[in-house]
CSV table of C-alpha atoms in Angstrom, one decimal:
chain,number,residue,atom,x,y,z
A,1,MET,CA,-39.2,-84.9,45.4
A,2,THR,CA,-37.8,-84.4,42.0
A,3,HIS,CA,-40.7,-82.2,41.0
A,4,ASP,CA,-40.4,-80.1,44.1
A,5,ASN,CA,-36.7,-79.6,43.4
A,6,SER,CA,-37.2,-78.6,39.8
A,7,THR,CA,-39.9,-76.2,40.8
A,8,HIS,CA,-37.7,-74.7,43.5
A,9,SER,CA,-34.8,-74.4,41.0
A,10,ARG,CA,-36.9,-72.6,38.5
A,11,SER,CA,-38.4,-70.3,41.2
A,12,GLY,CA,-34.7,-69.5,42.3
A,13,ARG,CA,-33.7,-68.8,38.6
A,14,SER,CA,-36.7,-66.6,38.1
A,15,ARG,CA,-35.9,-64.6,41.2
A,16,ILE,CA,-32.2,-64.2,39.9
A,17,GLU,CA,-33.4,-63.1,36.5
A,18,GLU,CA,-35.8,-60.7,38.1
A,19,ASP,CA,-33.1,-59.3,40.2
A,20,ARG,CA,-30.8,-59.0,37.2
A,21,GLN,CA,-33.5,-57.4,35.2
A,22,ARG,CA,-34.2,-54.8,38.0
A,23,GLU,CA,-30.3,-54.0,38.2
A,24,GLU,CA,-30.3,-53.5,34.3
A,25,ASP,CA,-33.3,-51.3,34.5
A,26,ARG,CA,-31.8,-49.3,37.4
A,27,ALA,CA,-28.5,-48.9,35.5
A,28,ARG,CA,-30.4,-47.5,32.5
A,29,GLY,CA,-32.3,-45.3,34.7
A,30,ARG,CA,-29.1,-43.6,35.9
A,31,GLY,CA,-28.5,-42.0,32.5
A,32,THR,CA,-32.1,-41.0,31.7
A,33,GLY,CA,-34.5,-41.3,34.6
A,34,ALA,CA,-32.1,-39.6,37.0
A,35,VAL,CA,-31.6,-36.7,34.7
A,36,MET,CA,-35.3,-36.4,34.0
A,37,ARG,CA,-35.9,-36.3,37.8
A,38,VAL,CA,-33.5,-33.4,38.1
A,39,ILE,CA,-34.9,-31.5,35.1
A,40,VAL,CA,-38.6,-32.4,35.6
A,41,PRO,CA,-39.0,-33.6,39.2
A,42,LEU,CA,-42.8,-34.0,38.7
A,43,GLN,CA,-42.1,-37.7,39.0
A,44,GLY,CA,-41.7,-37.2,42.7
A,45,VAL,CA,-45.3,-36.3,43.1
A,46,VAL,CA,-46.4,-39.5,41.4
A,47,GLN,CA,-44.0,-41.6,43.3
A,48,GLY,CA,-44.6,-39.7,46.5
A,49,ARG,CA,-41.0,-38.9,47.1
A,50,GLY,CA,-40.8,-35.1,46.6
A,51,GLY,CA,-44.1,-33.8,47.4
A,52,VAL,CA,-45.6,-30.6,46.1
A,53,VAL,CA,-42.4,-28.5,46.6
A,54,LEU,CA,-40.1,-30.7,44.6
A,55,GLY,CA,-42.6,-31.8,42.0
A,56,SER,CA,-44.2,-28.4,41.1
A,57,VAL,CA,-42.8,-25.2,42.7
A,58,ILE,CA,-39.1,-25.7,42.0
A,59,PRO,CA,-39.6,-26.6,38.3
A,60,CYS,CA,-42.0,-23.8,37.8
A,61,ALA,CA,-39.5,-21.5,39.3
A,62,LEU,CA,-36.7,-22.8,37.1
A,63,PHE,CA,-38.9,-22.6,33.9
A,64,TYR,CA,-39.8,-19.1,34.8
A,65,PHE,CA,-36.1,-17.9,35.2
A,66,LEU,CA,-35.1,-19.7,32.0
A,67,GLN,CA,-37.8,-17.9,30.0
A,68,LEU,CA,-36.7,-14.5,31.6
A,69,TYR,CA,-33.0,-15.3,30.7
A,70,LEU,CA,-33.9,-16.2,27.1
A,71,LYS,CA,-36.1,-13.2,26.5
A,72,ARG,CA,-33.4,-10.7,27.8
A,73,HIS,CA,-30.7,-12.2,25.6
A,74,ARG,CA,-32.9,-12.3,22.5
A,75,SER,CA,-33.7,-8.6,23.0
A,76,GLU,CA,-30.0,-7.8,23.3
A,77,ARG,CA,-29.1,-9.6,20.2
A,78,ALA,CA,-32.0,-8.5,18.0
A,79,PRO,CA,-31.7,-5.2,16.2
A,80,ARG,CA,-34.1,-2.6,17.5
A,81,GLU,CA,-34.8,-1.0,14.1
A,82,GLU,CA,-33.9,-2.0,10.5
A,83,VAL,CA,-31.7,0.8,9.5
A,84,PRO,CA,-29.9,0.7,6.0
A,85,PRO,CA,-26.0,0.8,6.3
A,86,PRO,CA,-24.5,4.2,5.7
A,87,PRO,CA,-22.7,4.9,2.5
A,88,ARG,CA,-18.9,3.9,2.5
A,89,ARG,CA,-16.8,6.8,3.6
A,90,PRO,CA,-13.5,6.3,5.1
A,91,SER,CA,-12.9,8.1,8.3
A,92,ARG,CA,-10.4,11.0,8.1
A,93,SER,CA,-9.7,10.7,11.9
A,94,PRO,CA,-7.5,7.7,12.6
A,95,ARG,CA,-8.3,5.5,15.6
A,96,LYS,CA,-4.5,5.1,16.2
A,97,PRO,CA,-1.4,6.6,14.5
A,98,ALA,CA,0.2,4.7,11.7
A,99,LEU,CA,3.0,2.6,12.9
A,100,VAL,CA,6.7,2.6,11.9
A,101,SER,CA,8.9,-0.4,11.7
A,102,SER,CA,10.7,-1.9,14.7
A,103,ARG,CA,13.8,-1.3,12.8
A,104,ALA,CA,13.2,2.5,12.7
A,105,LEU,CA,12.4,2.4,16.4
A,106,HIS,CA,15.7,0.6,17.1
A,107,VAL,CA,17.6,3.4,15.3
A,108,ILE,CA,15.7,6.1,17.2
A,109,GLU,CA,16.7,4.5,20.4
A,110,ASP,CA,20.2,5.5,19.8
A,111,GLU,CA,19.4,9.2,20.4
A,112,ASN,CA,20.8,9.1,23.9
A,113,SER,CA,24.2,9.9,22.3
A,114,PRO,CA,25.5,13.5,22.8
A,115,TYR,CA,25.6,13.7,19.0
A,116,TYR,CA,21.9,13.4,18.7
A,117,ARG,CA,21.0,15.0,22.0
A,118,GLY,CA,22.8,18.2,21.0
A,119,TRP,CA,21.0,18.2,17.7
A,120,GLN,CA,17.6,17.8,19.5
A,121,ALA,CA,18.6,20.7,22.0
A,122,TYR,CA,19.2,22.9,18.9
A,123,LYS,CA,15.8,22.1,17.5
A,124,GLU,CA,14.1,23.1,20.7
A,125,ASN,CA,16.1,26.3,21.2
A,126,PRO,CA,17.5,27.4,17.8
A,127,TYR,CA,19.6,30.6,17.7
A,128,ASP,CA,18.0,33.6,15.9
A,129,ALA,CA,19.9,36.9,15.9
A,130,GLU,CA,16.7,38.9,16.3
A,131,HIS,CA,14.2,36.7,18.1
A,132,ASN,CA,16.4,34.3,20.1
A,133,PRO,CA,20.0,35.7,20.4
A,134,ASP,CA,20.7,33.3,23.3
A,135,GLY,CA,19.6,30.2,21.5
A,136,ILE,CA,21.9,27.4,20.5
A,137,ILE,CA,24.0,27.8,17.3
A,138,GLN,CA,24.2,24.6,15.2
A,139,MET,CA,27.7,23.7,14.3
A,140,GLY,CA,27.4,19.9,14.9
A,141,LEU,CA,25.1,18.8,11.9
A,142,ALA,CA,24.8,19.9,8.3
A,143,GLU,CA,21.2,20.8,7.8
A,144,ASN,CA,19.6,20.0,4.5
A,145,GLN,CA,17.9,23.2,3.3
A,146,LEU,CA,19.1,23.5,-0.3
A,147,MET,CA,16.1,21.7,-1.8
A,148,ALA,CA,13.1,23.2,0.0
A,149,ASP,CA,12.8,26.3,-2.2
A,150,PHE,CA,13.2,24.4,-5.4
A,151,MET,CA,10.6,21.9,-4.4
A,152,CYS,CA,8.2,24.7,-3.6
A,153,GLU,CA,8.7,26.1,-7.0
A,154,VAL,CA,8.2,22.9,-8.8
A,155,MET,CA,5.3,21.4,-6.9
A,156,LYS,CA,3.6,24.8,-6.1
A,157,ALA,CA,3.2,23.7,-2.4
A,158,PRO,CA,5.0,24.7,0.9
A,159,PHE,CA,7.8,22.6,2.3
A,160,ASN,CA,9.6,22.9,5.5
A,161,PRO,CA,13.4,22.4,5.4
A,162,ASP,CA,13.4,20.7,8.7
A,163,GLN,CA,11.3,17.8,7.2
A,164,ILE,CA,13.8,17.1,4.4
A,165,VAL,CA,16.4,14.3,4.4
A,166,LEU,CA,18.9,14.2,1.6
A,167,THR,CA,20.1,10.9,0.1
A,168,ALA,CA,22.5,10.0,-2.7
A,169,GLY,CA,19.6,9.6,-5.3
A,170,ALA,CA,16.0,8.7,-5.2
A,171,THR,CA,16.7,4.9,-5.1
A,172,PRO,CA,18.2,5.0,-1.6
A,173,ALA,CA,15.5,7.4,-0.5
A,174,ILE,CA,12.7,4.9,-1.4
A,175,GLU,CA,14.8,2.0,0.2
A,176,MET,CA,15.2,4.1,3.4
A,177,LEU,CA,11.4,4.6,3.7
A,178,GLY,CA,10.9,0.8,3.2
A,179,PHE,CA,13.3,0.3,6.1
A,180,CYS,CA,11.5,2.9,8.2
A,181,LEU,CA,7.9,2.0,7.5
A,182,ALA,CA,8.0,-1.9,7.2
A,183,ASP,CA,9.6,-4.9,8.8
A,184,PRO,CA,11.0,-7.7,6.7
A,185,GLY,CA,8.0,-9.6,5.1
A,186,ASN,CA,5.6,-6.7,5.4
A,187,ALA,CA,3.9,-5.5,2.2
A,188,PHE,CA,3.4,-2.2,0.2
A,189,LEU,CA,0.4,-1.9,-2.2
A,190,VAL,CA,1.5,-0.5,-5.6
A,191,PRO,CA,-1.0,0.4,-8.4
A,192,SER,CA,0.3,-1.4,-11.6
A,193,PRO,CA,1.7,-0.9,-14.1
A,194,TYR,CA,4.5,0.6,-12.1
A,195,TYR,CA,8.2,1.3,-12.3
A,196,PRO,CA,10.0,-2.0,-12.5
A,197,ALA,CA,12.9,-1.0,-10.2
A,198,PHE,CA,10.5,-0.6,-7.3
A,199,CYS,CA,11.3,-4.3,-6.6
A,200,ARG,CA,15.0,-3.6,-6.5
A,201,ASP,CA,14.5,-0.5,-4.3
A,202,LEU,CA,12.3,-2.1,-1.7
A,203,LYS,CA,12.8,-5.9,-1.8
A,204,TRP,CA,16.4,-6.6,-2.2
A,205,ARG,CA,17.7,-5.1,1.1
A,206,ALA,CA,14.7,-3.7,2.9
A,207,GLY,CA,12.7,-7.0,2.5
A,208,VAL,CA,9.4,-5.4,1.6
A,209,GLU,CA,7.0,-7.4,-0.5
A,210,LEU,CA,5.3,-5.6,-3.4
A,211,VAL,CA,1.6,-6.5,-4.1
A,212,PRO,CA,0.3,-5.1,-7.5
A,213,VAL,CA,-3.1,-3.2,-7.5
A,214,PRO,CA,-4.1,-3.9,-11.2
A,215,CYS,CA,-5.2,-0.9,-13.1
A,216,ARG,CA,-6.9,-1.3,-16.5
A,217,SER,CA,-7.0,0.4,-19.9
A,218,SER,CA,-10.8,0.8,-19.6
A,219,ASP,CA,-9.9,3.2,-16.6
A,220,ASN,CA,-7.2,4.8,-18.5
A,221,PHE,CA,-4.8,2.9,-16.0
A,222,ASN,CA,-6.1,5.1,-13.1
A,223,VAL,CA,-6.4,3.3,-9.7
A,224,THR,CA,-9.8,2.7,-8.3
A,225,ILE,CA,-11.1,2.2,-4.8
A,226,ASN,CA,-12.5,-1.2,-5.7
A,227,ALA,CA,-9.1,-2.4,-6.9
A,228,LEU,CA,-7.5,-1.1,-3.7
A,229,ASP,CA,-10.0,-2.8,-1.4
A,230,ARG,CA,-9.7,-6.1,-3.3
A,231,ALA,CA,-5.8,-6.1,-3.3
A,232,PHE,CA,-5.8,-5.1,0.5
A,233,SER,CA,-8.2,-8.0,1.3
A,234,GLN,CA,-6.3,-10.5,-0.8
A,235,THR,CA,-3.1,-9.6,0.9
A,236,LYS,CA,-4.5,-10.1,4.4
A,237,LYS,CA,-5.7,-13.5,3.3
A,238,ARG,CA,-2.1,-14.2,2.5
A,239,ARG,CA,-1.3,-13.3,5.9
A,240,LEU,CA,0.8,-10.4,4.9
A,241,THR,CA,0.7,-7.1,6.8
A,242,VAL,CA,0.2,-4.0,4.6
A,243,ARG,CA,2.3,-1.1,5.8
A,244,ALA,CA,2.0,1.4,3.0
A,245,LEU,CA,0.5,2.3,-0.4
A,246,LEU,CA,3.2,3.4,-2.9
A,247,ILE,CA,2.2,5.6,-5.9
A,248,SER,CA,4.1,7.5,-8.6
A,249,ASN,CA,2.7,10.8,-9.5
A,250,PRO,CA,3.1,11.7,-12.5
A,251,SER,CA,2.7,8.0,-13.3
A,252,ASN,CA,5.6,5.8,-14.5
A,253,PRO,CA,5.2,4.2,-17.0
A,254,VAL,CA,1.8,5.6,-18.2
A,255,GLY,CA,2.8,9.3,-18.0
A,256,ASN,CA,-0.5,10.7,-16.7
A,257,ILE,CA,-1.0,12.6,-13.4
A,258,LEU,CA,-3.3,12.1,-10.4
A,259,ASP,CA,-5.9,14.8,-9.8
A,260,SER,CA,-6.9,16.2,-6.4
A,261,ALA,CA,-10.0,14.0,-6.2
A,262,THR,CA,-7.9,10.8,-6.7
A,263,LEU,CA,-5.2,11.9,-4.2
A,264,THR,CA,-8.0,12.6,-1.7
A,265,MET,CA,-9.4,9.1,-2.2
A,266,LEU,CA,-5.9,7.6,-1.7
A,267,LEU,CA,-5.5,9.6,1.5
A,268,GLU,CA,-8.9,8.4,2.8
A,269,PHE,CA,-8.0,4.8,1.9
A,270,ALA,CA,-4.7,5.0,3.8
A,271,THR,CA,-6.4,6.5,6.8
A,272,GLU,CA,-9.1,4.0,6.9
A,273,LYS,CA,-6.6,1.1,6.7
A,274,ASN,CA,-4.2,2.7,9.0
A,275,ILE,CA,-1.3,2.6,6.6
A,276,HIS,CA,1.2,5.0,5.2
A,277,LEU,CA,1.1,6.7,1.8
A,278,VAL,CA,4.4,7.1,-0.1
A,279,CYS,CA,4.3,9.4,-3.2
A,280,ASP,CA,7.0,9.4,-5.7
A,281,GLU,CA,6.9,12.7,-7.3
A,282,ILE,CA,10.2,12.7,-9.1
A,283,TYR,CA,8.6,13.7,-12.5
A,284,ALA,CA,6.8,16.7,-10.8
A,285,GLY,CA,8.8,19.3,-12.9
A,286,SER,CA,8.4,17.3,-16.2
A,287,VAL,CA,4.7,17.9,-16.9
A,288,TYR,CA,4.6,19.4,-20.4
A,289,ASP,CA,1.0,19.6,-21.1
A,290,SER,CA,-2.3,20.2,-19.3
A,291,PRO,CA,-3.7,19.4,-16.7
A,292,ASN,CA,-1.4,20.8,-14.1
A,293,PHE,CA,0.4,18.6,-11.7
A,294,THR,CA,-1.0,18.5,-8.1
A,295,SER,CA,1.3,17.5,-5.3
A,296,ILE,CA,0.1,15.5,-2.3
A,297,ALA,CA,1.5,18.3,-0.2
A,298,LYS,CA,-0.9,20.6,-1.8
A,299,VAL,CA,-3.9,18.4,-0.8
A,300,LEU,CA,-2.7,18.1,2.7
A,301,GLU,CA,-3.0,22.0,3.0
A,302,SER,CA,-6.7,21.4,3.7
A,303,GLY,CA,-5.7,20.2,7.2
A,304,GLU,CA,-8.3,17.3,7.1
A,305,PHE,CA,-5.9,14.5,7.0
A,306,ASP,CA,-3.3,12.9,9.2
A,307,LYS,CA,-0.1,14.1,7.9
A,308,SER,CA,2.0,11.8,9.8
A,309,ARG,CA,1.3,8.9,7.4
A,310,VAL,CA,2.4,10.9,4.3
A,311,HIS,CA,5.9,10.7,2.8
A,312,ILE,CA,7.2,12.3,-0.5
A,313,ILE,CA,10.2,11.1,-2.7
A,314,TYR,CA,11.9,13.5,-5.1
A,315,GLY,CA,15.2,13.9,-6.8
A,316,THR,CA,17.3,15.9,-9.4
A,317,SER,CA,17.8,13.1,-11.9
A,318,LYS,CA,14.6,13.8,-14.1
A,319,ASP,CA,13.5,17.4,-13.9
A,320,LEU,CA,17.0,18.8,-13.9
A,321,CYS,CA,18.4,16.1,-16.1
A,322,LEU,CA,21.1,15.2,-13.7
A,323,PRO,CA,20.9,11.3,-13.2
A,324,GLY,CA,24.5,11.0,-12.2
A,325,PHE,CA,24.4,13.8,-9.7
A,326,ARG,CA,22.9,11.4,-7.1
A,327,VAL,CA,20.7,13.8,-5.1
A,328,GLY,CA,17.4,12.4,-3.7
A,329,VAL,CA,14.9,13.7,-1.2
A,330,ILE,CA,12.7,12.3,1.5
A,331,TYR,CA,10.1,14.8,2.7
A,332,SER,CA,8.2,13.3,5.6
A,333,TYR,CA,5.5,14.6,7.9
A,334,ASN,CA,6.4,11.8,10.6
A,335,ASP,CA,8.8,12.8,13.3
A,336,LYS,CA,9.9,9.2,14.0
A,337,VAL,CA,10.5,8.5,10.3
A,338,LEU,CA,12.5,11.7,10.0
A,339,LYS,CA,14.7,10.9,13.1
A,340,ALA,CA,15.4,7.4,11.8
A,341,ALA,CA,16.1,8.6,8.2
A,342,GLN,CA,18.4,11.4,9.3
A,343,GLN,CA,20.6,8.9,11.1
A,344,MET,CA,20.4,6.3,8.3
A,345,SER,CA,21.3,8.9,5.7
A,346,ARG,CA,25.0,8.5,6.8
A,347,PHE,CA,25.0,5.4,4.7
A,348,CYS,CA,23.9,7.3,1.5
A,349,SER,CA,24.9,10.9,2.1
A,350,VAL,CA,25.4,13.5,-0.6
A,351,SER,CA,29.0,14.6,-0.9
A,352,SER,CA,29.8,18.1,0.3
A,353,GLN,CA,31.1,18.9,-3.3
A,354,THR,CA,27.9,17.9,-4.8
A,355,GLN,CA,25.9,19.9,-2.4
A,356,HIS,CA,28.0,23.0,-3.1
A,357,LEU,CA,27.4,22.7,-6.8
A,358,LEU,CA,23.8,22.2,-6.3
A,359,ILE,CA,23.5,25.2,-4.0
A,360,ASN,CA,25.1,27.4,-6.5
A,361,MET,CA,22.8,26.1,-9.3
A,362,LEU,CA,19.6,26.3,-7.4
A,363,SER,CA,20.3,29.7,-5.9
A,364,ASP,CA,20.0,31.2,-9.6
A,365,ALA,CA,16.2,31.2,-9.4
A,366,GLN,CA,15.9,32.8,-12.8
A,367,PHE,CA,18.0,30.2,-14.6
A,368,ILE,CA,16.1,27.4,-12.8
A,369,GLN,CA,12.8,28.8,-14.0
A,370,GLN,CA,14.0,29.2,-17.6
A,371,TYR,CA,15.6,25.7,-17.6
A,372,LEU,CA,12.4,24.1,-16.4
A,373,SER,CA,10.3,25.8,-19.0
A,374,GLU,CA,12.7,25.0,-21.8
A,375,ASN,CA,12.9,21.4,-20.7
A,376,GLN,CA,9.1,21.1,-20.6
A,377,ARG,CA,8.8,22.6,-24.1
A,378,ARG,CA,11.4,20.1,-25.5
A,379,LEU,CA,9.6,17.2,-23.8
A,380,ARG,CA,6.3,18.3,-25.4
A,381,LYS,CA,7.9,18.5,-28.8
A,382,ALA,CA,9.6,15.0,-28.5
A,383,SER,CA,6.3,13.5,-27.3
A,384,LEU,CA,4.4,15.0,-30.2
A,385,VAL,CA,7.0,13.6,-32.8
A,386,LEU,CA,6.8,10.1,-31.3
A,387,THR,CA,3.0,10.0,-31.1
A,388,GLU,CA,2.7,11.3,-34.6
A,389,GLY,CA,5.1,8.5,-35.9
A,390,LEU,CA,3.1,5.9,-33.9
A,391,LYS,CA,-0.2,7.1,-35.6
A,392,GLU,CA,1.4,6.6,-39.1
A,393,ALA,CA,2.3,3.1,-38.0
A,394,GLY,CA,-1.2,2.4,-36.8
A,395,ILE,CA,-0.1,1.8,-33.3
A,396,LYS,CA,-2.3,3.1,-30.4
A,397,TYR,CA,-1.1,4.8,-27.2
A,398,VAL,CA,-2.4,6.5,-24.0
A,399,LYS,CA,-2.6,10.2,-24.2
A,400,SER,CA,-0.1,11.5,-21.6
A,401,ASN,CA,1.2,14.8,-20.4
A,402,ALA,CA,4.2,14.1,-18.2
A,403,GLY,CA,7.3,12.2,-17.8
A,404,LEU,CA,9.9,11.0,-20.4
A,405,TYR,CA,8.0,8.2,-22.1
A,406,CYS,CA,4.8,7.0,-23.8
A,407,TRP,CA,2.6,4.0,-23.0
A,408,VAL,CA,2.0,2.1,-26.2
A,409,GLU,CA,-0.4,-0.7,-27.2
A,410,MET,CA,1.1,-3.2,-29.6
A,411,GLY,CA,-1.3,-6.1,-29.1
A,412,SER,CA,-2.2,-6.3,-32.9
A,413,LEU,CA,1.5,-7.1,-33.6
A,414,MET,CA,1.6,-10.1,-31.1
A,415,PRO,CA,1.3,-13.8,-32.2
A,416,SER,CA,-1.0,-14.4,-29.3
A,417,TYR,CA,-2.7,-12.4,-26.7
A,418,SER,CA,-0.6,-13.4,-23.7
A,419,GLU,CA,2.5,-12.6,-21.6
A,420,LYS,CA,4.4,-15.2,-23.9
A,421,GLY,CA,3.1,-13.3,-27.0
A,422,GLU,CA,4.2,-10.0,-25.5
A,423,LEU,CA,7.8,-11.2,-24.8
A,424,ASN,CA,7.9,-12.8,-28.2
A,425,LEU,CA,7.1,-9.3,-29.8
A,426,TRP,CA,9.7,-7.6,-27.4
A,427,ASP,CA,12.3,-10.1,-28.6
A,428,LYS,CA,11.6,-9.4,-32.2
A,429,LEU,CA,11.7,-5.6,-31.7
A,430,LEU,CA,15.0,-6.0,-30.0
A,431,ASN,CA,16.7,-8.3,-32.4
A,432,GLU,CA,15.0,-7.5,-35.7
A,433,ALA,CA,14.1,-3.9,-35.5
A,434,LYS,CA,17.0,-3.2,-33.1
A,435,ILE,CA,14.6,-1.2,-30.9
A,436,ASN,CA,14.8,-1.6,-27.2
A,437,VAL,CA,11.6,-0.9,-25.2
A,438,THR,CA,10.1,-2.0,-22.0
A,439,PRO,CA,7.5,-4.6,-22.0
A,440,GLY,CA,4.3,-4.2,-19.9
A,441,SER,CA,4.8,-7.4,-18.1
A,442,ALA,CA,8.1,-5.9,-16.6
A,443,CYS,CA,5.9,-3.2,-15.1
A,444,TYR,CA,3.5,-5.8,-13.8
A,445,CYS,CA,0.6,-4.7,-16.2
A,446,ILE,CA,-2.2,-7.0,-16.1
A,447,GLU,CA,-3.0,-6.6,-19.8
A,448,PRO,CA,-0.7,-8.1,-22.3
A,449,GLY,CA,0.6,-5.9,-25.3
A,450,TRP,CA,1.6,-2.7,-23.6
A,451,PHE,CA,5.1,-1.2,-23.9
A,452,ARG,CA,6.9,1.8,-22.5
A,453,ILE,CA,8.7,3.8,-25.1
A,454,CYS,CA,11.1,6.5,-23.9
A,455,PHE,CA,11.6,9.6,-26.1
A,456,SER,CA,13.8,11.9,-24.0
A,457,THR,CA,17.1,10.3,-24.7
A,458,LEU,CA,17.0,10.7,-28.6
A,459,SER,CA,18.0,13.6,-30.7
A,460,CYS,CA,15.5,14.6,-33.6
A,461,GLN,CA,17.6,12.8,-36.0
A,462,ASP,CA,17.8,9.6,-33.9
A,463,MET,CA,14.1,9.9,-33.3
A,464,THR,CA,13.4,9.8,-37.1
A,465,VAL,CA,15.5,6.7,-37.6
A,466,ALA,CA,13.8,4.9,-34.6
A,467,LEU,CA,10.3,5.7,-35.9
A,468,ARG,CA,11.2,4.6,-39.5
A,469,ARG,CA,12.4,1.2,-37.9
A,470,ILE,CA,9.1,0.9,-35.9
A,471,GLN,CA,7.0,1.6,-38.9
A,472,GLU,CA,8.8,-0.9,-41.2
A,473,PHE,CA,8.7,-3.5,-38.5
A,474,SER,CA,5.0,-2.9,-37.9
A,475,LYS,CA,4.3,-3.5,-41.7
A,476,ARG,CA,6.3,-6.7,-41.8
A,477,ARG,CA,4.6,-8.1,-38.7
A,478,LYS,CA,1.1,-7.3,-39.9
A,479,ARG,CA,1.7,-9.2,-43.2
A,480,SER,CA,3.2,-12.3,-41.4
A,481,LEU,CA,0.4,-12.6,-38.8
């Protein structure tokens, strides 16, 4: 009795364990077997639950369509022929126009005023005594035509008076272009070394970031396409939007000029990157030796480039030696920039008295030609005196042919080849030799030891004194190092 009960009990437990085992097997089968039956239902043939249709025809059809799908997509992705990439050549036809800033567009929106509508009506239907006697006579806006002929003479290129905006100096002209071309936080690329005050002109109020494009002595401080590409890519990695490339031609502080080939390369780069090109040509009339100056306006005469992305800065402070006269010029090929700048120029307008004096001076073409020629002769003489004195002191310099300065290398007089060593030398020059020059680090030069020395402010007698001080200082420094 006891034996039967124990046998029955074991038999019951065995059935319970078998049922439990079957449940666990079934549970595991839901995750694997069920899927396998969907993907490969051949199991139905063996088990007799799907027959030939579910077990063979359907999976064969699925397999066929899968192979067809994969083959088609592989053929689409695979290159049909191994073709080497074409040589790098920026497109001269932009895919889209260069953008102006949202601030400039906001200014243009105010054109609904009768003041601006009347000016626009005049532009569309101007009075001409012979060809359009019924046209509109402009008596509501002072047009800025006094600088066009002068710029044509200096830069040997055509200029349209309608594309000129006058400002109270070149500084507000550059700032205004920063306002029109970029929103706060956008960036301009600038080949370095560059004019130190560009930071003031573009960053302080316009909010434009300047990104140096390093140029090296091995390239005679000329900008290269590799340096431009590298600076553009690095700026994008910083999540800054590049809106323009800013150059000075002739260069400040190096004193050399950009030839047609370099200007063409810069235009192609600006077109490829869909950015603007701003050219500061304020020293165009201060070229005192060969080669001759080439304006970006001259390169544009070929008609192969998008002119709407090009803007020129000029002024009277350098070529006419009138730094206090406060007359600057924006010459732009972009209608939106011109409209915004014309309205913004009210904040930095040239006084009517100044315009009257300038008109009288520029109208004497013979005097202006003689004046420019004599100024160039004197610059050439002063440059020669300075460089001969530097040679006597054993100081190297870049051979230049424009501007009011010389780019000088004084690394041999520094205690260490670093920015700190450069600033130490500058301090010694200032406080011991009593000579004030501009260190290269202030011009964002990547190589320590370079200095800008200006020669146009000194008389012949003062130049002699300055050179004697530099030569004596150089001898002392070489003995102490």
